[in-house]
mmCIF file of C-alpha atoms in Angstrom:
data_model
loop_
_atom_site.group_PDB
_atom_site.id
_atom_site.type_symbol
_atom_site.label_atom_id
_atom_site.label_comp_id
_atom_site.label_asym_id
_atom_site.label_seq_id
_atom_site.Cartn_x
_atom_site.Cartn_y
_atom_site.Cartn_z
ATOM 1 C CA MET R 1 10.053 18.182 35.249
ATOM 2 C CA ARG R 2 6.988 16.242 34.090
ATOM 3 C CA LYS R 3 6.493 14.584 37.451
ATOM 4 C CA LYS R 4 6.875 16.061 40.904
ATOM 5 C CA ILE R 5 6.741 14.692 44.411
ATOM 6 C CA GLY R 6 4.347 16.479 46.730
ATOM 7 C CA ILE R 7 5.533 17.585 50.151
ATOM 8 C CA PRO R 8 4.188 19.551 53.121
ATOM 9 C CA ALA R 9 4.974 23.198 53.742
ATOM 10 C CA VAL R 10 7.581 22.612 56.432
ATOM 11 C CA ILE R 11 9.741 20.861 53.849
ATOM 12 C CA VAL R 12 9.453 23.480 51.152
ATOM 13 C CA THR R 13 12.321 25.958 51.067
ATOM 14 C CA GLY R 14 12.331 28.701 48.484
ATOM 15 C CA VAL R 15 15.883 28.887 47.215
ATOM 16 C CA ILE R 16 17.530 26.416 49.494
ATOM 17 C CA LEU R 17 18.574 22.930 48.626
ATOM 18 C CA PHE R 18 22.200 22.689 47.730
ATOM 19 C CA ALA R 19 22.039 21.581 44.108
ATOM 20 C CA LEU R 20 20.834 22.713 40.746
ATOM 21 C CA LEU R 21 18.343 23.030 43.301
ATOM 22 C CA SER R 22 16.214 25.852 43.860
ATOM 23 C CA GLN R 23 17.458 26.287 47.112
ATOM 24 C CA GLN R 24 20.383 28.921 47.084
ATOM 25 C CA GLY R 25 19.538 25.091 48.225
ATOM 26 C CA MET R 26 20.160 21.837 47.697
ATOM 27 C CA LEU R 27 22.756 21.509 49.953
ATOM 28 C CA GLY R 28 24.657 25.470 54.433
ATOM 29 C CA GLN R 29 23.419 23.412 51.812
ATOM 30 C CA ALA R 30 25.554 25.554 49.704
ATOM 31 C CA GLN R 31 22.746 26.349 47.493
ATOM 32 C CA PRO R 32 24.077 27.221 44.145
ATOM 33 C CA ASP R 33 20.741 26.741 42.602
ATOM 34 C CA ASN R 34 19.828 30.351 42.170
ATOM 35 C CA VAL R 35 22.794 30.646 39.832
ATOM 36 C CA LEU R 36 21.914 27.578 37.830
ATOM 37 C CA GLU R 37 18.510 28.495 36.529
ATOM 38 C CA PRO R 38 16.556 26.786 35.270
ATOM 39 C CA GLN R 39 17.069 24.183 37.918
ATOM 40 C CA VAL R 40 15.300 20.876 38.224
ATOM 41 C CA THR R 41 16.140 18.487 41.039
ATOM 42 C CA ALA R 42 14.706 16.534 43.878
ATOM 43 C CA GLY R 43 15.114 19.570 46.075
ATOM 44 C CA SER R 44 12.047 20.514 48.056
ATOM 45 C CA SER R 45 11.579 23.807 46.329
ATOM 46 C CA ASN R 46 10.897 21.930 43.140
ATOM 47 C CA LEU R 47 8.176 19.811 44.680
ATOM 48 C CA THR R 48 4.485 20.586 44.647
ATOM 49 C CA LEU R 49 2.149 20.427 47.599
ATOM 50 C CA ASN R 50 -0.897 18.252 47.984
ATOM 51 C CA PRO R 51 -3.728 19.140 48.458
ATOM 52 C CA SER R 52 -2.810 22.699 47.506
ATOM 53 C CA ASP R 53 -0.808 23.666 44.426
ATOM 54 C CA ASN R 54 1.029 26.485 46.156
ATOM 55 C CA MET R 55 2.839 27.007 49.417
ATOM 56 C CA PRO R 56 2.161 27.428 52.190
ATOM 57 C CA LEU R 57 -0.502 24.808 52.824
ATOM 58 C CA PRO R 58 -4.036 26.177 53.289
ATOM 59 C CA ALA R 59 -4.931 27.191 56.853
ATOM 60 C CA ASN R 60 -7.177 24.172 57.367
ATOM 61 C CA ALA R 61 -4.310 21.795 56.624
ATOM 62 C CA THR R 62 -2.153 22.683 59.618
ATOM 63 C CA MET R 63 -2.682 23.228 63.300
ATOM 64 C CA GLU R 64 -0.825 24.433 66.340
ATOM 65 C CA PRO R 65 1.631 21.951 67.904
ATOM 66 C CA SER R 66 -0.002 19.380 70.161
ATOM 67 C CA LYS R 67 1.568 21.071 73.165
ATOM 68 C CA PRO R 68 1.759 24.822 73.811
ATOM 69 C CA VAL R 69 4.712 26.512 72.195
ATOM 70 C CA ASP R 70 7.337 27.545 74.720
ATOM 71 C CA GLY R 71 8.138 31.076 73.570
ATOM 72 C CA GLU R 72 11.414 31.242 75.471
ATOM 73 C CA GLN R 73 12.533 27.902 74.096
ATOM 74 C CA GLN R 74 11.663 28.978 70.564
ATOM 75 C CA LEU R 75 13.700 32.155 70.992
ATOM 76 C CA ALA R 76 16.592 30.114 72.393
ATOM 77 C CA VAL R 77 16.602 27.875 69.318
ATOM 78 C CA GLU R 78 16.463 30.919 67.044
ATOM 79 C CA SER R 79 19.414 32.427 68.879
ATOM 80 C CA LEU R 80 21.354 29.167 68.624
ATOM 81 C CA LEU R 81 20.662 28.967 64.898
ATOM 82 C CA ASN R 82 21.895 32.522 64.452
ATOM 83 C CA GLU R 83 25.095 31.682 66.341
ATOM 84 C CA LEU R 84 25.681 28.706 64.045
ATOM 85 C CA LYS R 85 25.145 30.903 61.008
ATOM 86 C CA ASN R 86 27.581 33.536 62.242
ATOM 87 C CA LYS R 87 30.139 30.854 63.045
ATOM 88 C CA ALA R 88 29.827 29.436 59.519
ATOM 89 C CA LEU R 89 30.262 32.874 57.995
ATOM 90 C CA THR R 90 33.206 33.777 60.233
ATOM 91 C CA ILE R 91 35.159 30.544 60.066
ATOM 92 C CA ASN R 92 34.595 30.054 56.370
ATOM 93 C CA GLN R 93 34.898 33.579 55.067
ATOM 94 C CA THR R 94 37.665 33.950 52.552
ATOM 95 C CA ASN R 95 39.128 36.512 50.223
ATOM 96 C CA GLN R 96 41.346 33.966 48.528
ATOM 97 C CA PRO R 97 40.428 33.632 44.853
ATOM 98 C CA GLY R 98 40.234 30.187 43.322
ATOM 99 C CA TRP R 99 38.108 27.064 43.200
ATOM 100 C CA TYR R 100 35.973 25.706 46.054
ATOM 101 C CA LEU R 101 34.016 22.465 46.232
ATOM 102 C CA PHE R 102 30.710 21.452 47.828
ATOM 103 C CA THR R 103 29.292 17.916 47.691
ATOM 104 C CA TRP R 104 25.867 16.493 48.424
ATOM 105 C CA GLU R 105 24.630 12.915 48.839
ATOM 106 C CA GLU R 106 20.898 12.266 48.481
ATOM 107 C CA ASN R 107 19.196 9.113 49.784
ATOM 108 C CA ASP R 108 15.401 9.277 49.742
ATOM 109 C CA ASP R 109 12.831 6.706 50.843
ATOM 110 C CA HIS R 110 9.352 7.138 49.392
ATOM 111 C CA ASP R 111 7.013 5.004 47.338
ATOM 112 C CA SER R 112 7.572 6.673 43.973
ATOM 113 C CA ALA R 113 9.939 5.001 41.527
ATOM 114 C CA ASN R 114 12.069 8.133 41.276
ATOM 115 C CA ASN R 115 12.272 11.787 42.277
ATOM 116 C CA GLY R 116 10.739 12.990 39.041
ATOM 117 C CA ILE R 117 11.368 13.090 35.304
ATOM 118 C CA LEU R 118 13.508 15.795 33.721
ATOM 119 C CA SER R 119 12.361 17.558 30.580
ATOM 120 C CA ASN R 120 14.647 15.360 28.475
ATOM 121 C CA GLY R 121 12.995 12.204 29.807
ATOM 122 C CA VAL R 122 15.754 11.269 32.248
ATOM 123 C CA GLU R 123 14.719 10.105 35.702
ATOM 124 C CA ILE R 124 15.988 11.802 38.855
ATOM 125 C CA PRO R 125 17.012 8.821 41.003
ATOM 126 C CA LYS R 126 16.169 8.556 44.674
ATOM 127 C CA GLN R 127 19.850 8.089 45.428
ATOM 128 C CA TYR R 128 22.366 10.347 43.756
ATOM 129 C CA SER R 129 25.331 12.621 44.409
ATOM 130 C CA GLN R 130 26.053 16.188 43.480
ATOM 131 C CA GLU R 131 29.225 18.218 43.104
ATOM 132 C CA THR R 132 29.206 22.000 42.980
ATOM 133 C CA TRP R 133 32.483 23.624 41.937
ATOM 134 C CA VAL R 134 32.719 27.407 42.258
ATOM 135 C CA ASN R 135 35.464 29.783 41.153
ATOM 136 C CA VAL R 136 35.545 32.980 43.235
ATOM 137 C CA ASP R 137 37.343 36.287 42.839
ATOM 138 C CA THR R 138 39.144 38.291 45.553
ATOM 139 C CA THR R 139 35.810 39.610 46.889
ATOM 140 C CA GLY R 140 34.342 36.134 47.320
ATOM 141 C CA ARG R 141 31.972 36.595 44.394
ATOM 142 C CA VAL R 142 31.293 33.489 42.314
ATOM 143 C CA ILE R 143 32.484 34.061 38.752
ATOM 144 C CA GLN R 144 32.181 30.476 37.513
ATOM 145 C CA GLN R 145 30.150 27.540 38.733
ATOM 146 C CA VAL R 146 29.662 23.957 37.599
ATOM 147 C CA THR R 147 27.129 21.688 39.282
ATOM 148 C CA LEU R 148 27.061 17.999 38.354
ATOM 149 C CA MET R 149 24.303 15.657 39.492
ATOM 150 C CA LYS R 150 25.398 12.028 39.218
ATOM 151 C CA THR R 151 23.987 8.546 39.546
ATOM 152 C CA LEU R 152 25.574 6.169 42.037
ATOM 153 C CA THR R 153 27.685 4.807 39.172
ATOM 154 C CA GLY R 154 29.101 8.265 38.467
ATOM 155 C CA GLU R 155 27.098 9.114 35.348
ATOM 156 C CA VAL R 156 26.091 12.788 35.058
ATOM 157 C CA PHE R 157 22.330 13.039 34.503
ATOM 158 C CA GLN R 158 22.114 16.821 34.850
ATOM 159 C CA ALA R 159 24.675 19.598 34.743
ATOM 160 C CA GLY R 160 24.541 23.347 35.210
ATOM 161 C CA VAL R 161 27.287 25.756 34.170
ATOM 162 C CA SER R 162 27.596 29.480 34.910
ATOM 163 C CA THR R 163 30.356 31.676 33.491
ATOM 164 C CA ASN R 164 30.739 35.121 31.968
ATOM 165 C CA GLY R 165 27.357 36.214 33.300
ATOM 166 C CA LYS R 166 25.449 33.356 31.633
ATOM 167 C CA THR R 167 24.141 30.031 32.859
ATOM 168 C CA TRP R 168 23.411 26.838 30.915
ATOM 169 C CA ASN R 169 21.404 23.761 31.910
ATOM 170 C CA SER R 170 22.170 20.452 30.208
ATOM 171 C CA THR R 171 18.607 19.207 30.590
ATOM 172 C CA THR R 172 16.898 22.033 28.733
ATOM 173 C CA GLY R 173 19.825 23.388 26.753
ATOM 174 C CA GLU R 174 18.693 26.898 27.656
ATOM 175 C CA ILE R 175 21.132 29.738 28.254
ATOM 176 C CA ARG R 176 20.070 32.524 30.603
ATOM 177 C CA THR R 177 21.561 35.429 32.487
ATOM 178 C CA SER R 178 23.112 34.175 35.735
ATOM 179 C CA THR R 179 22.424 35.626 39.165
ATOM 180 C CA GLU R 180 25.352 37.078 41.091
ATOM 181 C CA LEU R 181 26.214 35.013 44.136
ATOM 182 C CA ALA R 182 28.830 35.139 46.904
ATOM 183 C CA VAL R 183 30.372 31.927 48.187
ATOM 184 C CA ARG R 184 29.470 32.982 51.744
ATOM 185 C CA GLU R 185 25.792 32.850 50.807
ATOM 186 C CA MET R 186 26.208 29.258 49.738
ATOM 187 C CA LEU R 187 27.408 28.299 53.209
ATOM 188 C CA VAL R 188 24.302 29.371 55.093
ATOM 189 C CA GLY R 189 21.352 28.546 52.849
ATOM 190 C CA ALA R 190 20.041 25.904 55.254
ATOM 191 C CA HIS R 191 20.258 28.321 58.173
ATOM 192 C CA GLY R 192 17.917 30.672 56.356
ATOM 193 C CA GLU R 193 15.604 27.820 55.431
ATOM 194 C CA ALA R 194 15.348 26.690 59.058
ATOM 195 C CA ALA R 195 14.806 30.244 60.326
ATOM 196 C CA ALA R 196 11.914 30.732 57.895
ATOM 197 C CA ALA R 197 10.290 27.414 58.879
ATOM 198 C CA MET R 198 10.571 28.263 62.586
ATOM 199 C CA LYS R 199 8.314 31.279 62.106
ATOM 200 C CA LYS R 200 5.415 28.911 61.458
ATOM 201 C CA SER R 201 6.292 25.707 63.300
ATOM 202 C CA PHE R 202 7.660 24.617 66.672
ATOM 203 C CA ALA R 203 11.390 23.859 66.953
ATOM 204 C CA VAL R 204 13.623 22.061 69.454
ATOM 205 C CA ALA R 205 17.413 21.753 69.617
ATOM 206 C CA GLU R 206 19.734 19.146 71.127
ATOM 207 C CA ASN R 207 23.449 18.323 71.174
ATOM 208 C CA ARG R 208 24.301 15.062 69.452
ATOM 209 C CA LEU R 209 27.095 13.044 67.897
ATOM 210 C CA PHE R 210 26.801 12.339 64.183
ATOM 211 C CA ASP R 211 29.357 10.287 62.304
ATOM 212 C CA GLY R 212 31.914 10.945 65.041
ATOM 213 C CA GLN R 213 31.464 14.725 65.191
ATOM 214 C CA GLU R 214 29.542 16.957 67.561
ATOM 215 C CA VAL R 215 26.458 18.517 66.032
ATOM 216 C CA ILE R 216 23.471 20.619 67.038
ATOM 217 C CA GLU R 217 20.263 18.895 66.006
ATOM 218 C CA ILE R 218 17.375 21.262 65.248
ATOM 219 C CA VAL R 219 13.981 19.686 64.586
ATOM 220 C CA ILE R 220 11.037 21.673 63.228
ATOM 221 C CA THR R 221 7.670 19.892 63.240
ATOM 222 C CA GLU R 222 4.386 20.575 61.472
ATOM 223 C CA HIS R 223 1.184 18.839 62.641
ATOM 224 C CA TYR R 224 -2.023 18.350 60.638
ATOM 225 C CA GLN R 225 -5.649 18.583 61.694
ATOM 226 C CA GLU R 226 -6.394 15.427 59.760
ATOM 227 C CA PRO R 227 -4.248 12.958 57.803
ATOM 228 C CA LEU R 228 -2.869 14.347 54.541
ATOM 229 C CA LYS R 229 -2.168 12.461 51.334
ATOM 230 C CA MET R 230 1.317 13.288 50.099
ATOM 231 C CA ASP R 231 2.326 12.436 46.560
ATOM 232 C CA GLY R 232 5.141 9.929 46.780
ATOM 233 C CA LEU R 233 3.750 8.063 49.789
ATOM 234 C CA ASP R 234 1.040 5.415 49.649
ATOM 235 C CA GLU R 235 -0.132 6.106 53.205
ATOM 236 C CA LYS R 236 -1.449 9.370 54.603
ATOM 237 C CA ILE R 237 0.635 11.331 57.090
ATOM 238 C CA THR R 238 -0.233 13.102 60.338
ATOM 239 C CA GLN R 239 2.867 15.277 60.717
ATOM 240 C CA THR R 240 6.144 16.233 59.078
ATOM 241 C CA ALA R 241 9.442 17.033 60.792
ATOM 242 C CA LYS R 242 12.541 18.606 59.262
ATOM 243 C CA ARG R 243 15.753 17.647 61.090
ATOM 244 C CA TYR R 244 18.965 19.619 60.612
ATOM 245 C CA TYR R 245 22.420 18.651 61.880
ATOM 246 C CA PHE R 246 24.806 21.605 62.141
ATOM 247 C CA SER R 247 28.461 21.177 63.065
ATOM 248 C CA THR R 248 29.281 22.719 66.437
ATOM 249 C CA GLU R 249 32.840 23.277 65.218
ATOM 250 C CA ASN R 250 32.185 25.415 62.153
ATOM 251 C CA GLY R 251 28.420 25.983 62.105
ATOM 252 C CA LEU R 252 27.956 24.360 58.700
ATOM 253 C CA LEU R 253 25.107 22.037 57.797
ATOM 254 C CA VAL R 254 26.150 18.381 57.924
ATOM 255 C CA LYS R 255 22.886 16.595 57.204
ATOM 256 C CA GLU R 256 19.184 17.217 56.911
ATOM 257 C CA GLU R 257 16.250 14.827 56.933
ATOM 258 C CA THR R 258 12.532 15.040 56.317
ATOM 259 C CA ILE R 259 10.562 12.598 58.474
ATOM 260 C CA SER R 260 6.902 11.800 57.814
ATOM 261 C CA THR R 261 4.707 10.283 60.530
ATOM 262 C CA LEU R 262 2.245 7.892 58.923
ATOM 263 C CA VAL R 263 -1.224 7.100 60.164
ATOM 264 C CA GLY R 264 -0.565 4.496 62.844
ATOM 265 C CA SER R 265 2.478 6.411 64.151
ATOM 266 C CA ALA R 266 5.153 4.744 62.030
ATOM 267 C CA LYS R 267 7.877 7.199 60.957
ATOM 268 C CA ARG R 268 9.637 7.306 57.610
ATOM 269 C CA ILE R 269 12.641 9.334 56.489
ATOM 270 C CA VAL R 270 11.382 10.319 53.054
ATOM 271 C CA MET R 271 14.271 12.670 52.237
ATOM 272 C CA ALA R 272 17.843 12.561 53.547
ATOM 273 C CA SER R 273 20.773 14.672 52.367
ATOM 274 C CA GLU R 274 24.356 14.793 53.597
ATOM 275 C CA PHE R 275 26.529 17.804 52.831
ATOM 276 C CA ARG R 276 30.217 18.528 52.827
ATOM 277 C CA TYR R 277 32.105 21.735 52.212
ATOM 278 C CA LEU R 278 35.586 20.703 51.085
ATOM 279 C CA GLY R 279 36.893 24.250 50.912
ATOM 280 C CA SER R 280 39.616 25.364 48.539
ATOM 281 C CA VAL R 281 40.799 22.924 45.871
ATOM 282 C CA PRO R 282 43.915 23.411 43.695
ATOM 283 C CA GLU R 283 41.985 23.171 40.446
ATOM 284 C CA PRO R 284 38.723 21.780 39.086
ATOM 285 C CA SER R 285 38.509 18.224 37.788
ATOM 286 C CA GLU R 286 38.964 17.393 34.117
ATOM 287 C CA GLU R 287 35.256 16.688 33.977
ATOM 288 C CA VAL R 288 34.452 20.204 35.181
ATOM 289 C CA LEU R 289 36.867 21.755 32.703
ATOM 290 C CA LYS R 290 35.145 19.908 29.868
ATOM 291 C CA TYR R 291 31.771 21.350 30.871
ATOM 292 C CA LEU R 292 33.268 24.842 31.001
ATOM 293 C CA GLU R 293 34.666 24.347 27.518
ATOM 294 C CA LYS R 294 31.259 23.165 26.353
ATOM 295 C CA MET R 295 29.696 26.318 27.781
ATOM 296 C CA GLU R 296 32.265 28.554 26.085
ATOM 297 C CA GLY R 297 31.254 27.111 22.746
ATOM 298 C CA LYS R 298 27.652 28.200 23.180
#
């Protein structure tokens, strides 16, 4: 990507965002990204930090929460997150071979015109969708994967295909060795992301209703000693919060948001992603089959 959006450390997530993302993502976030290298998306792991070039932010950029951390409460949230993860793994574990589908809807609100420019000159829009189709064997190991990132009109602007131990990215045209991945790992990427962030920042949890379903909301907040300038926002920010919605029924991630607090206390949801695990599907779409055929010819 020639252009990247800068974000604070609490947003960055190694291999987590469920997408071509570098997040094992994307979208818990069924993060198929570690299979689709090289990956370039609007996922946080692909974003650079400002003022530092590497994560985490330098020590002088963050501070302890404005109120003392309640150790017992933090442990309670960690325990709750672990329960959600185990529920997702238990309810969704499968030894049935075949195709499975994950979807992701991105809707970001920042001051940049887009979420970056791919190496082929194509813009990553601030609103887009993503489909990740995975074919698993009897052990749950992913043997084929196709990830399609689409504009709101349905046009594919980036695709990633993995099959026969190789992975291809439509943006770069490169073919690399793919990383072995189990479908179960794709169900709990966001749980691992949240657990890692909680080691450095304060977290709270609350029961809520989201889109008619019961969810557990976990919010992890990072405060700053002085206002920070974040690439992608015209105004400086004083804190960043990452909000996760996990289904109480199956433990899966439903939605996640990144909220920036601007100088003057106004809040802005700069990144918002909704996820859905559709489970087993009879067969992949014709579009997916065409990308697999394209890969086989390489």
